[in-house]
Amino acid sequence: MLPIKGFLISFVAILAFNSSSYGKVRTIHIVSYEAPPWMDESLPHKGAIVYALAKSLEDMGYKLKVTFAPLLRAKIIARKDLSVHAVFPLTDYEEHLLGFSYSKTITTSPWVIAERKDHPIKWNKPEDLSSFVGSHVLQYTLPPEFKKAIDSKKINLESATDDTSNLLKLANKRVDYIFIDATMFHYLTTSSSRVQKVASKLQINSRPVEESEYKIAFRDSPDGRLYLKTFNSLFNRKKFEKYIEDYFSEYSAELEKQTQ
């Protein structure tokens, strides 16, 4: 038998599914930031993760509406605009949004250091990077141990507007290393004509930073709590990841054009 709490959550989820299936389909309004190929206004279906999330919510009987803004502003919009039900994707170690609760993990991705092949870096802890100059995309939040080292000025870290410019900065020897999502590194070095020209100079450092877990932060409101319970009860991660695979299979040519 299900525990009482588990039964109630499942019961609420079923009610939510039935009410949206047989009545007016409810729309979940989420604010996100642009990080192609995952999320971007100009991409087919607004990116791979947006597509997979929309399909997953459709399976639950919901529609998805996405508003894009830089990550810091996205959090401000979420706090002030009560029509926004959630923010995604966020990691556990990002600044917690007051009045929001995290969903279960929707996907994971390795966070790594990219370096030049002619200048490999050996490190075990953040402080070991103190003699190098690094860079990261301004809106990304680094793991706590790295943020602490940055705040205490034990790491010399510059910022960039996006991953493409960060990789070019690295290849042109303006910095010694950059922080980047491993999937993003492989995508840009194989699909972006600008990065492809210098890709042979670059590699991923042998020591990973961490395996980041991405979640959705739902507003602590009646609707938000209902959506959170429904999502946590009905979300199927295997199907979500299959939707991402389907997206890249279907739109690989268009994605390649976007990165030229």
PDB file of C-alpha atoms in Angstrom:
ATOM      1  CA  MET A   1       0.000   0.000   0.000  1.00  0.00           C
ATOM      2  CA  LEU A   2       1.022   3.569  -0.671  1.00  0.00           C
ATOM      3  CA  PRO A   3       1.831   5.723   2.371  1.00  0.00           C
ATOM      4  CA  ILE A   4      -0.934   8.271   3.081  1.00  0.00           C
ATOM      5  CA  LYS A   5       1.250  11.173   1.906  1.00  0.00           C
ATOM      6  CA  GLY A   6       2.164   9.353  -1.321  1.00  0.00           C
ATOM      7  CA  PHE A   7      -1.483   8.463  -1.909  1.00  0.00           C
ATOM      8  CA  LEU A   8      -2.615  12.058  -1.455  1.00  0.00           C
ATOM      9  CA  ILE A   9       0.038  13.396  -3.832  1.00  0.00           C
ATOM     10  CA  SER A  10      -0.894  10.814  -6.461  1.00  0.00           C
ATOM     11  CA  PHE A  11      -4.595  11.562  -5.950  1.00  0.00           C
ATOM     12  CA  VAL A  12      -4.036  15.304  -6.397  1.00  0.00           C
ATOM     13  CA  ALA A  13      -1.976  14.634  -9.519  1.00  0.00           C
ATOM     14  CA  ILE A  14      -4.732  12.451 -10.981  1.00  0.00           C
ATOM     15  CA  LEU A  15      -7.335  15.113 -10.231  1.00  0.00           C
ATOM     16  CA  ALA A  16      -5.160  17.753 -11.882  1.00  0.00           C
ATOM     17  CA  PHE A  17      -4.667  15.560 -14.922  1.00  0.00           C
ATOM     18  CA  ASN A  18      -8.358  14.763 -15.221  1.00  0.00           C
ATOM     19  CA  SER A  19      -9.502  18.360 -14.753  1.00  0.00           C
ATOM     20  CA  SER A  20      -7.154  19.584 -17.474  1.00  0.00           C
ATOM     21  CA  SER A  21      -7.936  16.681 -19.777  1.00  0.00           C
ATOM     22  CA  TYR A  22     -11.725  16.984 -19.668  1.00  0.00           C
ATOM     23  CA  GLY A  23     -12.011  20.714 -19.183  1.00  0.00           C
ATOM     24  CA  LYS A  24     -10.044  23.673 -20.408  1.00  0.00           C
ATOM     25  CA  VAL A  25      -6.350  22.796 -20.815  1.00  0.00           C
ATOM     26  CA  ARG A  26      -4.357  24.792 -18.281  1.00  0.00           C
ATOM     27  CA  THR A  27      -1.181  26.608 -19.285  1.00  0.00           C
ATOM     28  CA  ILE A  28       1.945  26.653 -17.144  1.00  0.00           C
ATOM     29  CA  HIS A  29       3.835  29.911 -17.635  1.00  0.00           C
ATOM     30  CA  ILE A  30       7.569  29.465 -17.146  1.00  0.00           C
ATOM     31  CA  VAL A  31      10.351  32.054 -17.410  1.00  0.00           C
ATOM     32  CA  SER A  32      13.715  30.840 -18.719  1.00  0.00           C
ATOM     33  CA  TYR A  33      16.976  32.152 -20.160  1.00  0.00           C
ATOM     34  CA  GLU A  34      18.558  31.626 -23.575  1.00  0.00           C
ATOM     35  CA  ALA A  35      21.309  29.007 -23.872  1.00  0.00           C
ATOM     36  CA  PRO A  36      21.121  27.358 -27.318  1.00  0.00           C
ATOM     37  CA  PRO A  37      20.617  24.583 -28.244  1.00  0.00           C
ATOM     38  CA  TRP A  38      18.699  23.997 -25.011  1.00  0.00           C
ATOM     39  CA  MET A  39      16.626  27.177 -24.773  1.00  0.00           C
ATOM     40  CA  ASP A  40      16.412  29.972 -27.336  1.00  0.00           C
ATOM     41  CA  GLU A  41      13.577  32.068 -28.770  1.00  0.00           C
ATOM     42  CA  SER A  42      14.868  31.689 -32.337  1.00  0.00           C
ATOM     43  CA  LEU A  43      15.232  27.897 -32.357  1.00  0.00           C
ATOM     44  CA  PRO A  44      12.580  25.407 -33.526  1.00  0.00           C
ATOM     45  CA  HIS A  45      10.144  24.904 -30.638  1.00  0.00           C
ATOM     46  CA  LYS A  46      12.398  27.291 -28.657  1.00  0.00           C
ATOM     47  CA  GLY A  47      15.125  24.708 -28.065  1.00  0.00           C
ATOM     48  CA  ALA A  48      15.646  21.086 -27.096  1.00  0.00           C
ATOM     49  CA  ILE A  49      14.798  21.296 -23.397  1.00  0.00           C
ATOM     50  CA  VAL A  50      11.801  23.564 -23.997  1.00  0.00           C
ATOM     51  CA  TYR A  51      10.534  21.090 -26.600  1.00  0.00           C
ATOM     52  CA  ALA A  52      11.032  18.125 -24.238  1.00  0.00           C
ATOM     53  CA  LEU A  53       9.396  19.961 -21.344  1.00  0.00           C
ATOM     54  CA  ALA A  54       6.436  21.013 -23.494  1.00  0.00           C
ATOM     55  CA  LYS A  55       5.941  17.405 -24.614  1.00  0.00           C
ATOM     56  CA  SER A  56       6.245  16.151 -21.021  1.00  0.00           C
ATOM     57  CA  LEU A  57       3.676  18.675 -19.783  1.00  0.00           C
ATOM     58  CA  GLU A  58       1.409  17.787 -22.693  1.00  0.00           C
ATOM     59  CA  ASP A  59       1.529  14.172 -21.469  1.00  0.00           C
ATOM     60  CA  MET A  60       0.251  15.486 -18.127  1.00  0.00           C
ATOM     61  CA  GLY A  61      -2.568  17.458 -19.746  1.00  0.00           C
ATOM     62  CA  TYR A  62      -0.939  20.907 -19.664  1.00  0.00           C
ATOM     63  CA  LYS A  63       0.339  23.457 -22.169  1.00  0.00           C
ATOM     64  CA  LEU A  64       3.601  25.335 -21.788  1.00  0.00           C
ATOM     65  CA  LYS A  65       4.192  29.067 -22.212  1.00  0.00           C
ATOM     66  CA  VAL A  66       7.801  30.300 -22.034  1.00  0.00           C
ATOM     67  CA  THR A  67       9.078  33.847 -21.524  1.00  0.00           C
ATOM     68  CA  PHE A  68      12.792  34.429 -22.072  1.00  0.00           C
ATOM     69  CA  ALA A  69      15.015  36.847 -20.166  1.00  0.00           C
ATOM     70  CA  PRO A  70      18.622  36.883 -18.914  1.00  0.00           C
ATOM     71  CA  LEU A  71      18.805  34.587 -15.892  1.00  0.00           C
ATOM     72  CA  LEU A  72      19.147  37.297 -13.243  1.00  0.00           C
ATOM     73  CA  ARG A  73      16.233  39.244 -14.721  1.00  0.00           C
ATOM     74  CA  ALA A  74      14.246  36.012 -15.142  1.00  0.00           C
ATOM     75  CA  LYS A  75      14.392  35.523 -11.378  1.00  0.00           C
ATOM     76  CA  ILE A  76      13.216  39.106 -10.810  1.00  0.00           C
ATOM     77  CA  ILE A  77      10.358  38.637 -13.285  1.00  0.00           C
ATOM     78  CA  ALA A  78       9.336  35.421 -11.536  1.00  0.00           C
ATOM     79  CA  ARG A  79       9.184  37.154  -8.166  1.00  0.00           C
ATOM     80  CA  LYS A  80       7.180  40.158  -9.392  1.00  0.00           C
ATOM     81  CA  ASP A  81       4.964  38.784 -12.173  1.00  0.00           C
ATOM     82  CA  LEU A  82       2.314  36.606 -10.547  1.00  0.00           C
ATOM     83  CA  SER A  83       1.307  35.211 -13.956  1.00  0.00           C
ATOM     84  CA  VAL A  84       4.613  33.297 -13.943  1.00  0.00           C
ATOM     85  CA  HIS A  85       4.253  29.889 -12.323  1.00  0.00           C
ATOM     86  CA  ALA A  86       7.876  28.723 -12.455  1.00  0.00           C
ATOM     87  CA  VAL A  87      11.513  29.290 -13.423  1.00  0.00           C
ATOM     88  CA  PHE A  88      13.669  26.717 -15.183  1.00  0.00           C
ATOM     89  CA  PRO A  89      16.249  25.254 -15.479  1.00  0.00           C
ATOM     90  CA  LEU A  90      17.884  25.897 -12.113  1.00  0.00           C
ATOM     91  CA  THR A  91      20.384  23.972 -10.009  1.00  0.00           C
ATOM     92  CA  ASP A  92      20.164  23.319  -6.270  1.00  0.00           C
ATOM     93  CA  TYR A  93      23.136  25.548  -5.535  1.00  0.00           C
ATOM     94  CA  GLU A  94      21.748  28.657  -7.236  1.00  0.00           C
ATOM     95  CA  GLU A  95      20.352  31.417  -5.062  1.00  0.00           C
ATOM     96  CA  HIS A  96      17.084  30.010  -3.733  1.00  0.00           C
ATOM     97  CA  LEU A  97      14.047  31.916  -4.917  1.00  0.00           C
ATOM     98  CA  LEU A  98      12.018  33.037  -1.926  1.00  0.00           C
ATOM     99  CA  GLY A  99       8.461  31.799  -2.369  1.00  0.00           C
ATOM    100  CA  PHE A 100       9.406  28.984  -4.787  1.00  0.00           C
ATOM    101  CA  SER A 101       9.954  25.229  -4.348  1.00  0.00           C
ATOM    102  CA  TYR A 102      12.115  22.945  -6.508  1.00  0.00           C
ATOM    103  CA  SER A 103      10.809  20.019  -8.525  1.00  0.00           C
ATOM    104  CA  LYS A 104      12.538  16.684  -8.864  1.00  0.00           C
ATOM    105  CA  THR A 105      15.554  16.607 -11.190  1.00  0.00           C
ATOM    106  CA  ILE A 106      14.518  16.886 -14.837  1.00  0.00           C
ATOM    107  CA  THR A 107      17.956  16.297 -16.362  1.00  0.00           C
ATOM    108  CA  THR A 108      21.660  16.271 -15.519  1.00  0.00           C
ATOM    109  CA  SER A 109      24.692  17.488 -17.411  1.00  0.00           C
ATOM    110  CA  PRO A 110      28.427  17.475 -16.670  1.00  0.00           C
ATOM    111  CA  TRP A 111      29.911  20.884 -15.853  1.00  0.00           C
ATOM    112  CA  VAL A 112      33.564  21.005 -16.911  1.00  0.00           C
ATOM    113  CA  ILE A 113      36.619  23.139 -17.543  1.00  0.00           C
ATOM    114  CA  ALA A 114      37.639  23.677 -21.165  1.00  0.00           C
ATOM    115  CA  GLU A 115      41.303  24.385 -21.876  1.00  0.00           C
ATOM    116  CA  ARG A 116      43.764  24.626 -24.741  1.00  0.00           C
ATOM    117  CA  LYS A 117      45.483  21.396 -25.753  1.00  0.00           C
ATOM    118  CA  ASP A 118      48.862  23.119 -25.605  1.00  0.00           C
ATOM    119  CA  HIS A 119      48.152  24.383 -22.080  1.00  0.00           C
ATOM    120  CA  PRO A 120      46.534  21.601 -19.977  1.00  0.00           C
ATOM    121  CA  ILE A 121      45.778  22.453 -16.363  1.00  0.00           C
ATOM    122  CA  LYS A 122      46.264  20.183 -13.356  1.00  0.00           C
ATOM    123  CA  TRP A 123      44.009  20.883 -10.390  1.00  0.00           C
ATOM    124  CA  ASN A 124      42.273  19.136  -7.510  1.00  0.00           C
ATOM    125  CA  LYS A 125      40.520  21.970  -5.679  1.00  0.00           C
ATOM    126  CA  PRO A 126      39.366  25.454  -6.755  1.00  0.00           C
ATOM    127  CA  GLU A 127      42.361  27.181  -5.135  1.00  0.00           C
ATOM    128  CA  ASP A 128      44.681  25.263  -7.479  1.00  0.00           C
ATOM    129  CA  LEU A 129      43.387  27.513 -10.268  1.00  0.00           C
ATOM    130  CA  SER A 130      44.659  30.664  -8.544  1.00  0.00           C
ATOM    131  CA  SER A 131      47.664  31.089 -10.860  1.00  0.00           C
ATOM    132  CA  PHE A 132      45.476  30.987 -13.983  1.00  0.00           C
ATOM    133  CA  VAL A 133      42.949  33.369 -15.544  1.00  0.00           C
ATOM    134  CA  GLY A 134      39.558  31.807 -16.160  1.00  0.00           C
ATOM    135  CA  SER A 135      36.229  32.917 -17.582  1.00  0.00           C
ATOM    136  CA  HIS A 136      32.562  31.973 -17.394  1.00  0.00           C
ATOM    137  CA  VAL A 137      29.275  33.161 -18.852  1.00  0.00           C
ATOM    138  CA  LEU A 138      27.981  35.900 -16.581  1.00  0.00           C
ATOM    139  CA  GLN A 139      24.489  34.506 -16.006  1.00  0.00           C
ATOM    140  CA  TYR A 140      25.649  31.004 -15.047  1.00  0.00           C
ATOM    141  CA  THR A 141      25.930  30.107 -11.362  1.00  0.00           C
ATOM    142  CA  LEU A 142      29.027  28.137 -10.390  1.00  0.00           C
ATOM    143  CA  PRO A 143      29.076  25.452  -7.640  1.00  0.00           C
ATOM    144  CA  PRO A 144      29.410  26.788  -4.064  1.00  0.00           C
ATOM    145  CA  GLU A 145      33.082  25.879  -3.592  1.00  0.00           C
ATOM    146  CA  PHE A 146      34.023  27.817  -6.732  1.00  0.00           C
ATOM    147  CA  LYS A 147      31.800  30.762  -5.874  1.00  0.00           C
ATOM    148  CA  LYS A 148      33.428  30.926  -2.439  1.00  0.00           C
ATOM    149  CA  ALA A 149      36.908  30.926  -4.009  1.00  0.00           C
ATOM    150  CA  ILE A 150      35.853  33.688  -6.407  1.00  0.00           C
ATOM    151  CA  ASP A 151      34.307  35.826  -3.666  1.00  0.00           C
ATOM    152  CA  SER A 152      37.492  35.509  -1.598  1.00  0.00           C
ATOM    153  CA  LYS A 153      39.526  36.395  -4.725  1.00  0.00           C
ATOM    154  CA  LYS A 154      41.401  33.103  -4.695  1.00  0.00           C
ATOM    155  CA  ILE A 155      40.351  32.626  -8.329  1.00  0.00           C
ATOM    156  CA  ASN A 156      40.861  35.215 -11.063  1.00  0.00           C
ATOM    157  CA  LEU A 157      37.726  34.921 -13.181  1.00  0.00           C
ATOM    158  CA  GLU A 158      36.542  37.059 -16.073  1.00  0.00           C
ATOM    159  CA  SER A 159      33.051  36.982 -17.589  1.00  0.00           C
ATOM    160  CA  ALA A 160      31.641  36.521 -21.088  1.00  0.00           C
ATOM    161  CA  THR A 161      28.253  37.136 -22.665  1.00  0.00           C
ATOM    162  CA  ASP A 162      27.816  33.618 -24.086  1.00  0.00           C
ATOM    163  CA  ASP A 163      29.560  30.272 -24.530  1.00  0.00           C
ATOM    164  CA  THR A 164      30.641  30.936 -28.116  1.00  0.00           C
ATOM    165  CA  SER A 165      32.523  34.121 -27.246  1.00  0.00           C
ATOM    166  CA  ASN A 166      33.988  32.360 -24.210  1.00  0.00           C
ATOM    167  CA  LEU A 167      35.392  29.525 -26.338  1.00  0.00           C
ATOM    168  CA  LEU A 168      36.850  32.001 -28.817  1.00  0.00           C
ATOM    169  CA  LYS A 169      38.416  33.943 -25.946  1.00  0.00           C
ATOM    170  CA  LEU A 170      40.028  30.715 -24.754  1.00  0.00           C
ATOM    171  CA  ALA A 171      41.286  29.717 -28.215  1.00  0.00           C
ATOM    172  CA  ASN A 172      42.791  33.191 -28.708  1.00  0.00           C
ATOM    173  CA  LYS A 173      44.764  32.835 -25.443  1.00  0.00           C
ATOM    174  CA  ARG A 174      42.991  35.664 -23.676  1.00  0.00           C
ATOM    175  CA  VAL A 175      42.265  33.296 -20.764  1.00  0.00           C
ATOM    176  CA  ASP A 176      43.700  29.972 -19.617  1.00  0.00           C
ATOM    177  CA  TYR A 177      40.441  28.086 -19.099  1.00  0.00           C
ATOM    178  CA  ILE A 178      36.662  28.489 -19.057  1.00  0.00           C
ATOM    179  CA  PHE A 179      33.749  26.861 -17.257  1.00  0.00           C
ATOM    180  CA  ILE A 180      31.214  25.293 -19.611  1.00  0.00           C
ATOM    181  CA  ASP A 181      28.566  22.589 -19.842  1.00  0.00           C
ATOM    182  CA  ALA A 182      30.168  19.566 -21.543  1.00  0.00           C
ATOM    183  CA  THR A 183      27.228  19.055 -23.897  1.00  0.00           C
ATOM    184  CA  MET A 184      27.426  22.722 -24.881  1.00  0.00           C
ATOM    185  CA  PHE A 185      31.171  22.331 -25.576  1.00  0.00           C
ATOM    186  CA  HIS A 186      30.590  19.377 -27.917  1.00  0.00           C
ATOM    187  CA  TYR A 187      27.650  21.093 -29.611  1.00  0.00           C
ATOM    188  CA  LEU A 188      29.498  24.340 -30.353  1.00  0.00           C
ATOM    189  CA  THR A 189      32.786  22.724 -31.396  1.00  0.00           C
ATOM    190  CA  THR A 190      30.969  20.549 -33.935  1.00  0.00           C
ATOM    191  CA  SER A 191      28.134  22.828 -35.086  1.00  0.00           C
ATOM    192  CA  SER A 192      29.291  26.453 -34.873  1.00  0.00           C
ATOM    193  CA  SER A 193      31.337  27.569 -37.876  1.00  0.00           C
ATOM    194  CA  ARG A 194      33.065  30.191 -35.719  1.00  0.00           C
ATOM    195  CA  VAL A 195      34.094  27.704 -33.056  1.00  0.00           C
ATOM    196  CA  GLN A 196      34.860  24.887 -35.515  1.00  0.00           C
ATOM    197  CA  LYS A 197      37.759  26.967 -36.873  1.00  0.00           C
ATOM    198  CA  VAL A 198      39.511  26.793 -33.489  1.00  0.00           C
ATOM    199  CA  ALA A 199      38.047  23.547 -32.125  1.00  0.00           C
ATOM    200  CA  SER A 200      41.240  21.578 -32.792  1.00  0.00           C
ATOM    201  CA  LYS A 201      43.005  23.771 -30.216  1.00  0.00           C
ATOM    202  CA  LEU A 202      40.532  22.997 -27.440  1.00  0.00           C
ATOM    203  CA  GLN A 203      39.730  20.114 -25.133  1.00  0.00           C
ATOM    204  CA  ILE A 204      37.855  19.308 -21.932  1.00  0.00           C
ATOM    205  CA  ASN A 205      40.008  19.081 -18.819  1.00  0.00           C
ATOM    206  CA  SER A 206      40.370  15.531 -17.490  1.00  0.00           C
ATOM    207  CA  ARG A 207      38.904  16.488 -14.090  1.00  0.00           C
ATOM    208  CA  PRO A 208      35.145  17.272 -14.147  1.00  0.00           C
ATOM    209  CA  VAL A 209      33.781  20.113 -12.045  1.00  0.00           C
ATOM    210  CA  GLU A 210      30.517  18.357 -11.207  1.00  0.00           C
ATOM    211  CA  GLU A 211      27.411  16.664 -12.586  1.00  0.00           C
ATOM    212  CA  SER A 212      24.826  19.436 -12.428  1.00  0.00           C
ATOM    213  CA  GLU A 213      21.191  18.561 -11.688  1.00  0.00           C
ATOM    214  CA  TYR A 214      18.612  20.850 -13.279  1.00  0.00           C
ATOM    215  CA  LYS A 215      15.170  21.402 -11.790  1.00  0.00           C
ATOM    216  CA  ILE A 216      12.103  23.648 -12.058  1.00  0.00           C
ATOM    217  CA  ALA A 217      11.302  26.172  -9.306  1.00  0.00           C
ATOM    218  CA  PHE A 218       7.518  26.421  -8.898  1.00  0.00           C
ATOM    219  CA  ARG A 219       5.825  29.346  -7.157  1.00  0.00           C
ATOM    220  CA  ASP A 220       4.390  28.624  -3.702  1.00  0.00           C
ATOM    221  CA  SER A 221       0.860  29.551  -4.752  1.00  0.00           C
ATOM    222  CA  PRO A 222      -2.242  27.336  -5.061  1.00  0.00           C
ATOM    223  CA  ASP A 223      -1.622  26.796  -8.787  1.00  0.00           C
ATOM    224  CA  GLY A 224       2.126  26.459  -8.359  1.00  0.00           C
ATOM    225  CA  ARG A 225       1.817  23.869  -5.599  1.00  0.00           C
ATOM    226  CA  LEU A 226      -0.654  21.886  -7.682  1.00  0.00           C
ATOM    227  CA  TYR A 227       1.640  21.973 -10.716  1.00  0.00           C
ATOM    228  CA  LEU A 228       4.620  20.938  -8.580  1.00  0.00           C
ATOM    229  CA  LYS A 229       2.767  17.926  -7.126  1.00  0.00           C
ATOM    230  CA  THR A 230       1.468  16.904 -10.515  1.00  0.00           C
ATOM    231  CA  PHE A 231       4.871  17.300 -12.137  1.00  0.00           C
ATOM    232  CA  ASN A 232       6.725  15.355  -9.457  1.00  0.00           C
ATOM    233  CA  SER A 233       4.155  12.572  -9.579  1.00  0.00           C
ATOM    234  CA  LEU A 234       3.836  12.186 -13.363  1.00  0.00           C
ATOM    235  CA  PHE A 235       7.183  13.345 -14.800  1.00  0.00           C
ATOM    236  CA  ASN A 236       8.946  10.588 -16.746  1.00  0.00           C
ATOM    237  CA  ARG A 237      12.635  11.346 -17.126  1.00  0.00           C
ATOM    238  CA  LYS A 238      13.260   8.587 -19.671  1.00  0.00           C
ATOM    239  CA  LYS A 239      10.555   9.998 -21.933  1.00  0.00           C
ATOM    240  CA  PHE A 240      11.926  13.504 -21.389  1.00  0.00           C
ATOM    241  CA  GLU A 241      15.403  12.422 -22.508  1.00  0.00           C
ATOM    242  CA  LYS A 242      13.871  10.579 -25.485  1.00  0.00           C
ATOM    243  CA  TYR A 243      12.114  13.810 -26.507  1.00  0.00           C
ATOM    244  CA  ILE A 244      15.496  15.559 -26.439  1.00  0.00           C
ATOM    245  CA  GLU A 245      16.979  12.838 -28.667  1.00  0.00           C
ATOM    246  CA  ASP A 246      14.035  13.168 -31.051  1.00  0.00           C
ATOM    247  CA  TYR A 247      14.532  16.931 -31.176  1.00  0.00           C
ATOM    248  CA  PHE A 248      18.181  16.703 -32.205  1.00  0.00           C
ATOM    249  CA  SER A 249      17.374  14.026 -34.795  1.00  0.00           C
ATOM    250  CA  GLU A 250      14.601  16.151 -36.315  1.00  0.00           C
ATOM    251  CA  TYR A 251      16.191  19.601 -36.211  1.00  0.00           C
ATOM    252  CA  SER A 252      19.961  18.998 -36.510  1.00  0.00           C
ATOM    253  CA  ALA A 253      20.148  20.811 -39.866  1.00  0.00           C
ATOM    254  CA  GLU A 254      18.305  23.867 -38.583  1.00  0.00           C
ATOM    255  CA  LEU A 255      20.417  23.958 -35.436  1.00  0.00           C
ATOM    256  CA  GLU A 256      23.564  23.917 -37.553  1.00  0.00           C
ATOM    257  CA  LYS A 257      22.322  26.937 -39.497  1.00  0.00           C
ATOM    258  CA  GLN A 258      21.628  28.798 -36.264  1.00  0.00           C
ATOM    259  CA  THR A 259      25.253  28.479 -35.145  1.00  0.00           C
ATOM    260  CA  GLN A 260      26.892  29.648 -38.397  1.00  0.00           C
TER     261      GLN A 260
END
